[in-house]
Amino acid sequence: MGAKSRLQQRDAHAKGRSIIAWDKAGKNLVTAGVDGKVLIHTWDPSVPSAVIATIKAHNAAVTCAALSPNGTVLASGSVDHSVKLYSYPDGKFQSTVTRFTLPIRCLGFSATGGLLAAAGDDDGIKLIAMADNSIARILRGHGSPVTWVAFDPKNEYLTSADSDGTVIFWLISSGKSLHTLTQIAPRIDVEFSESSNCVAWSPDGNLLALPGRKSDVLLLDRDTAEEICTFKGGHTSPVSALAWSLNGKYLATAGSDLQVVLWDVEKQQDIDGMLFETPLCSIAWKPVENALAAINMEGKFSVWESAVPPHMVSPTICVKSSLVSATNFEQLHKFSDDEGSEGHGQSIDLGSQDTAGGNEDNDESNGEEEEEEEFLSSKRRRGGNSASLDDVYDKRPAKRPQVETARASFTLKVPAMQGAFQPGSTYKVEGKRWFLAYNLIGSISSCDKDGSCHVEVEFHDITKGVRIPAMADYFGYTMASLGEIACVLASPQNGDKCPSTLTYRPFNSWASNSEWSMRFPANEEVKAVAVGNGWAAAATSSHFLRIYSEGGVQSFILSLSGPVVSMNGYQHQLVVVTHSSNPLSTDDQAMEFVVLDLQRRSKVMDGRLPLSPGSRLAWIGFSEGGSLGFYDSQGVLRRHFHEFGGCWVPIFRAEKERKNSSEVFWMVGFDETQTFAVICKLPETQPLVFPRPILSFFKHSLPLVNADLGGDDLENDYLRHSLLLSEARAKADRAAGEGLDADHEDDNVLQKEIEHDKYVLRLVAAACKGDKLVRAMELAASLRLRKSLEGAIKVVNAMRLPSLADRLNIMLEVCQKIVFKNGLLTSYPFSAATKYAKESGRRRFRTCACTRFFHLGAYSKSGGFGERACSKSRSARTTTISSPRSSASKTSDPERITGDPEGAASGSGSSTRQSNSFQSTCEDVARSGANLCSTEGKQSFCKITDAKWWSLHIEVVGAGLSQAAPGR
């Protein structure tokens, strides 16, 4: 039938019958087996699964398991005669709801989750009320062990099947049997048979599927329990498991013949299949994607991705079938507003829309549909069985042609919002230590074993931090943040008597008893925490951001714009990420961020978070130098730069650094040049506390398109250093503007300029070799140092490119020192001017974010910097200084100022005179600014408004300008 399975299998349980099911969101798989365990696995198509919870509450084989409709309660039944409940997804034991005298075989939740049906070898099916765990009713009628129970989606019927092949329809309201179908399903041995008489309702509740006695599949009518159709020919042995797709269009069946067959329900034919090596005992459709999970008798499970062929309708797309009542089809995708099911997918039915038709046409159409339904119902009442829907449609009344009426029905799938998380935290692993926080400072780990829980804080560099003794965890901490001087921990709410708690713990304090805790109101729960220098912050479920001082004083409370996703701190800065709206239909999360300065109580920046398409936020935080960055689930790290008013630049991609497909990068942090991550080997997707994680370093690399500038690495280095230089200069400007000592920043700018020019020169050489002269000229114009420009000229001369060399020489002449008098300097590059300003001791040279600004400032007695007075200038004068190009360009530039205007028009013979004139004019212009600085408290600066290799447009601005710039 189908191709032989090449799906990768994962070990889950010991050999024997096992069960598998997806949770509501389709993110995790739940399995149970004969080893008495219930496991919760994560699942991602690109990453093998990992067990996030192991439940060992039974002392015998687990025979059945079920998840509540809202995805918050997990139930399991066992050969040990008990039914137990757990919270989901953490798998914490809640209670034992009932016991039987014989083994339990099946469980099932009602559509609303209010009832749990449990049955087995005992006489009777117990209906358990989930509100108080009481037995609401016991249904008796089977003469052999009950193997399966299933509530219908409309919450009216309960269907059960036993080992003799009897199927009974029960009315939930009265507990009476409505239909009893004897020997309709195969007879099985509950102890040794590979098959089970399973039954499954279609998502709309109109059809019931069950295995037939002839290796076929039967579809029964909801109300009459009569056979609608039979699927034959797909299997050669009894069907052991079956499952409906979310939209009801497909039915998957597994048989003892090792095959899985996919059926198109409307066409009543098999569309695809897969041959396995071991008999399967349970299958389950993924609720949000085209995937089918299966587990075999060996206790191993696998996931068949893209089970339905790509040219066919996806199993998650809403469609109408002639076997399915259109009036009830919208129940396939109900919108769930249950807040307890955070992270689950949602569907919104937009209903039907009439186009190009009036009410009369619609009435006619409705009448025809009623006639069709009446005809089908009458046929069922007469006891007719249809082997093909065509037989039915051929005998129904003819339908009048529809010319102008068109009806469209569609469903919009709304992806789920990402839940809140802590950067550097890992999943909780039962019985093992797990990280509450892990960063470049150290780690906070927790362990819950034998009912005892404690938290440990460790530093990577033991010489920097004191040893912190382990602390007992009485609150059940699930989140933490680690800073240099303190840590903060928080626990969620656990019932009315255990409110959410926030704990602050300093590492060094001058006073004893400096640790403090805060308990939150019953309706407010901590979702994320962060810590910095002298503060702690908590974002809550009420969309509050609560800020506390290190002494425990609540210093401020803000309202967040949406549900918090994550947050992190650095010194006095805090970044908070929230949802700005529901995710897009393309599964793109809509998130925004804000960076707050808690010391100044100001907003530093905010904006949208540009995640990779279809990805989730995996980490956000600051570098060691205070730069903001975030990492998404697609393995892309982005850093915030101040270019273009603030932008995000991708600086690292895990895909490029991954050596093989089994490597998973777990983000830890980054600095100016490197990314720090822990490499995990599949199936592990996160580091373990023991053995200790090994930190790996990766050089930043921008995702550039291939070019011919000399290789991706060289161009990457050039662009990276350009960005770093820009950031260094912006940081130096901020320090100078705030009146701080910017000597360190100035030295950093100079170092960045040297590194930048090193890569520019290599690119200039590569461009010259490729005969890309315009490109070489552009690159040379970006050089910051005069010596670098001289080096570029030497490279060009060595390659015998005279035209390019002439232009570079003119550029060098323009960029020569303009003024070196009166203790005042204006020159190119900026670093040389800064150095001279330091040596002079009286005046200071600074640059704005724009590289074309030259500031000439004088210190007043108070030490204030003159740059601040520039915005208060009352007058300005402008002049243009030109450098020789060619005779044509000289005559065409009316704003050019030279010492001899007539000579300027005479041609190339006046090059030397023009050069001297150019130098003299520059000195005069700058001297005008120097005169303005002679009076204490008055400042001036020169602003180069336009700078090209042939001219400089200089603007002298000052408070109370007393001398105009010469040459006008």
mmCIF file of N, CA and C in Angstrom, residues 588-643:
data_model
loop_
_atom_site.group_PDB
_atom_site.id
_atom_site.type_symbol
_atom_site.label_atom_id
_atom_site.label_comp_id
_atom_site.label_asym_id
_atom_site.label_seq_id
_atom_site.Cartn_x
_atom_site.Cartn_y
_atom_site.Cartn_z
ATOM 1 N N ASP A 588 3.352 35.060 12.663
ATOM 2 C CA ASP A 588 4.362 36.015 13.101
ATOM 3 C C ASP A 588 3.890 36.674 14.392
ATOM 4 N N GLN A 589 4.715 36.594 15.427
ATOM 5 C CA GLN A 589 4.381 37.220 16.695
ATOM 6 C C GLN A 589 4.508 38.741 16.580
ATOM 7 N N ALA A 590 3.585 39.464 17.193
ATOM 8 C CA ALA A 590 3.613 40.929 17.204
ATOM 9 C C ALA A 590 4.050 41.376 18.593
ATOM 10 N N MET A 591 5.303 41.792 18.703
ATOM 11 C CA MET A 591 5.867 42.181 19.991
ATOM 12 C C MET A 591 6.480 43.570 19.901
ATOM 13 N N GLU A 592 6.542 44.237 21.046
ATOM 14 C CA GLU A 592 7.190 45.532 21.140
ATOM 15 C C GLU A 592 8.070 45.553 22.383
ATOM 16 N N PHE A 593 9.053 46.443 22.370
ATOM 17 C CA PHE A 593 9.978 46.532 23.493
ATOM 18 C C PHE A 593 10.074 47.971 23.965
ATOM 19 N N VAL A 594 10.501 48.136 25.193
ATOM 20 C CA VAL A 594 10.778 49.456 25.745
ATOM 21 C C VAL A 594 11.967 49.322 26.683
ATOM 22 N N VAL A 595 12.900 50.274 26.600
ATOM 23 C CA VAL A 595 14.067 50.315 27.475
ATOM 24 C C VAL A 595 13.909 51.511 28.400
ATOM 25 N N LEU A 596 13.945 51.266 29.697
ATOM 26 C CA LEU A 596 13.754 52.302 30.703
ATOM 27 C C LEU A 596 15.042 52.527 31.472
ATOM 28 N N ASP A 597 15.349 53.788 31.772
ATOM 29 C CA ASP A 597 16.444 54.153 32.667
ATOM 30 C C ASP A 597 15.829 54.372 34.039
ATOM 31 N N LEU A 598 16.029 53.429 34.942
ATOM 32 C CA LEU A 598 15.371 53.494 36.240
ATOM 33 C C LEU A 598 16.012 54.510 37.163
ATOM 34 N N GLN A 599 17.249 54.892 36.891
ATOM 35 C CA GLN A 599 17.897 55.903 37.723
ATOM 36 C C GLN A 599 17.346 57.296 37.418
ATOM 37 N N ARG A 600 17.149 57.575 36.126
ATOM 38 C CA ARG A 600 16.635 58.880 35.719
ATOM 39 C C ARG A 600 15.121 58.881 35.516
ATOM 40 N N ARG A 601 14.526 57.697 35.596
ATOM 41 C CA ARG A 601 13.088 57.549 35.352
ATOM 42 C C ARG A 601 12.714 58.122 33.985
ATOM 43 N N SER A 602 13.401 57.633 32.986
ATOM 44 C CA SER A 602 13.162 58.099 31.618
ATOM 45 C C SER A 602 13.118 56.908 30.682
ATOM 46 N N LYS A 603 12.501 57.128 29.525
ATOM 47 C CA LYS A 603 12.447 56.105 28.491
ATOM 48 C C LYS A 603 13.623 56.315 27.544
ATOM 49 N N VAL A 604 14.442 55.292 27.391
ATOM 50 C CA VAL A 604 15.611 55.384 26.520
ATOM 51 C C VAL A 604 15.205 55.176 25.067
ATOM 52 N N MET A 605 14.432 54.149 24.797
ATOM 53 C CA MET A 605 13.963 53.869 23.442
ATOM 54 C C MET A 605 12.846 52.843 23.517
ATOM 55 N N ASP A 606 12.091 52.739 22.436
ATOM 56 C CA ASP A 606 11.054 51.725 22.327
ATOM 57 C C ASP A 606 10.786 51.454 20.857
ATOM 58 N N GLY A 607 9.980 50.453 20.573
ATOM 59 C CA GLY A 607 9.653 50.112 19.190
ATOM 60 C C GLY A 607 9.186 48.676 19.071
ATOM 61 N N ARG A 608 8.972 48.248 17.835
ATOM 62 C CA ARG A 608 8.567 46.872 17.551
ATOM 63 C C ARG A 608 9.788 45.965 17.535
ATOM 64 N N LEU A 609 9.555 44.698 17.821
ATOM 65 C CA LEU A 609 10.624 43.705 17.832
ATOM 66 C C LEU A 609 10.572 42.917 16.524
ATOM 67 N N PRO A 610 11.579 43.066 15.648
ATOM 68 C CA PRO A 610 11.537 42.409 14.328
ATOM 69 C C PRO A 610 12.007 40.958 14.379
ATOM 70 N N LEU A 611 11.126 40.053 14.750
ATOM 71 C CA LEU A 611 11.454 38.633 14.803
ATOM 72 C C LEU A 611 11.525 38.042 13.401
ATOM 73 N N SER A 612 12.222 36.929 13.276
ATOM 74 C CA SER A 612 12.231 36.191 12.018
ATOM 75 C C SER A 612 10.834 35.641 11.745
ATOM 76 N N PRO A 613 10.472 35.451 10.477
ATOM 77 C CA PRO A 613 9.121 34.968 10.152
ATOM 78 C C PRO A 613 8.797 33.653 10.855
ATOM 79 N N GLY A 614 7.664 33.624 11.527
ATOM 80 C CA GLY A 614 7.197 32.411 12.179
ATOM 81 C C GLY A 614 7.978 31.984 13.402
ATOM 82 N N SER A 615 8.832 32.847 13.924
ATOM 83 C CA SER A 615 9.691 32.462 15.044
ATOM 84 C C SER A 615 9.129 32.962 16.366
ATOM 85 N N ARG A 616 9.778 32.549 17.441
ATOM 86 C CA ARG A 616 9.442 32.983 18.791
ATOM 87 C C ARG A 616 10.675 33.638 19.412
ATOM 88 N N LEU A 617 10.435 34.502 20.362
ATOM 89 C CA LEU A 617 11.541 35.122 21.085
ATOM 90 C C LEU A 617 12.164 34.084 22.006
ATOM 91 N N ALA A 618 13.488 33.925 21.920
ATOM 92 C CA ALA A 618 14.182 32.923 22.726
ATOM 93 C C ALA A 618 15.061 33.543 23.805
ATOM 94 N N TRP A 619 15.527 34.783 23.588
ATOM 95 C CA TRP A 619 16.406 35.440 24.566
ATOM 96 C C TRP A 619 16.424 36.922 24.281
ATOM 97 N N ILE A 620 16.517 37.733 25.300
ATOM 98 C CA ILE A 620 16.714 39.170 25.152
ATOM 99 C C ILE A 620 17.544 39.652 26.323
ATOM 100 N N GLY A 621 18.434 40.609 26.061
ATOM 101 C CA GLY A 621 19.284 41.119 27.126
ATOM 102 C C GLY A 621 20.286 42.124 26.599
ATOM 103 N N PHE A 622 21.220 42.478 27.469
ATOM 104 C CA PHE A 622 22.238 43.470 27.153
ATOM 105 C C PHE A 622 23.604 42.799 27.058
ATOM 106 N N SER A 623 24.468 43.404 26.242
ATOM 107 C CA SER A 623 25.840 42.927 26.148
ATOM 108 C C SER A 623 26.625 43.419 27.358
ATOM 109 N N GLU A 624 27.887 43.016 27.433
ATOM 110 C CA GLU A 624 28.724 43.457 28.537
ATOM 111 C C GLU A 624 28.950 44.963 28.501
ATOM 112 N N GLY A 625 28.802 45.575 27.321
ATOM 113 C CA GLY A 625 28.952 47.017 27.195
ATOM 114 C C GLY A 625 27.649 47.778 27.250
ATOM 115 N N GLY A 626 26.528 47.084 27.431
ATOM 116 C CA GLY A 626 25.244 47.749 27.544
ATOM 117 C C GLY A 626 24.443 47.827 26.269
ATOM 118 N N SER A 627 24.867 47.150 25.203
ATOM 119 C CA SER A 627 24.097 47.150 23.954
ATOM 120 C C SER A 627 22.954 46.142 24.055
ATOM 121 N N LEU A 628 21.825 46.489 23.464
ATOM 122 C CA LEU A 628 20.635 45.644 23.526
ATOM 123 C C LEU A 628 20.613 44.666 22.357
ATOM 124 N N GLY A 629 20.215 43.437 22.619
ATOM 125 C CA GLY A 629 20.110 42.429 21.570
ATOM 126 C C GLY A 629 19.064 41.391 21.922
ATOM 127 N N PHE A 630 18.591 40.662 20.909
ATOM 128 C CA PHE A 630 17.653 39.570 21.164
ATOM 129 C C PHE A 630 17.914 38.439 20.177
ATOM 130 N N TYR A 631 17.519 37.243 20.580
ATOM 131 C CA TYR A 631 17.756 36.012 19.827
ATOM 132 C C TYR A 631 16.420 35.305 19.668
ATOM 133 N N ASP A 632 16.113 34.848 18.439
ATOM 134 C CA ASP A 632 14.824 34.192 18.211
ATOM 135 C C ASP A 632 15.009 32.705 17.951
ATOM 136 N N SER A 633 13.898 32.010 17.829
ATOM 137 C CA SER A 633 13.931 30.556 17.688
ATOM 138 C C SER A 633 14.471 30.100 16.341
ATOM 139 N N GLN A 634 14.626 31.012 15.376
ATOM 140 C CA GLN A 634 15.247 30.675 14.103
ATOM 141 C C GLN A 634 16.768 30.752 14.173
ATOM 142 N N GLY A 635 17.309 31.104 15.336
ATOM 143 C CA GLY A 635 18.753 31.151 15.510
ATOM 144 C C GLY A 635 19.398 32.432 15.032
ATOM 145 N N VAL A 636 18.675 33.539 15.022
ATOM 146 C CA VAL A 636 19.207 34.824 14.570
ATOM 147 C C VAL A 636 19.326 35.757 15.769
ATOM 148 N N LEU A 637 20.531 36.313 15.957
ATOM 149 C CA LEU A 637 20.779 37.305 17.000
ATOM 150 C C LEU A 637 20.831 38.678 16.357
ATOM 151 N N ARG A 638 20.042 39.605 16.873
ATOM 152 C CA ARG A 638 20.002 40.974 16.366
ATOM 153 C C ARG A 638 20.429 41.937 17.465
ATOM 154 N N ARG A 639 21.201 42.950 17.048
ATOM 155 C CA ARG A 639 21.672 43.972 17.991
ATOM 156 C C ARG A 639 21.125 45.323 17.582
ATOM 157 N N HIS A 640 20.810 46.132 18.569
ATOM 158 C CA HIS A 640 20.264 47.464 18.301
ATOM 159 C C HIS A 640 21.400 48.459 18.077
ATOM 160 N N PHE A 641 21.320 49.192 16.959
ATOM 161 C CA PHE A 641 22.262 50.264 16.644
ATOM 162 C C PHE A 641 21.490 51.573 16.492
ATOM 163 N N HIS A 642 22.210 52.697 16.589
ATOM 164 C CA HIS A 642 21.566 54.009 16.552
ATOM 165 C C HIS A 642 21.458 54.563 15.141
ATOM 166 N N GLU A 643 21.952 53.840 14.142
ATOM 167 C CA GLU A 643 21.788 54.281 12.769
ATOM 168 C C GLU A 643 20.307 54.380 12.405
#
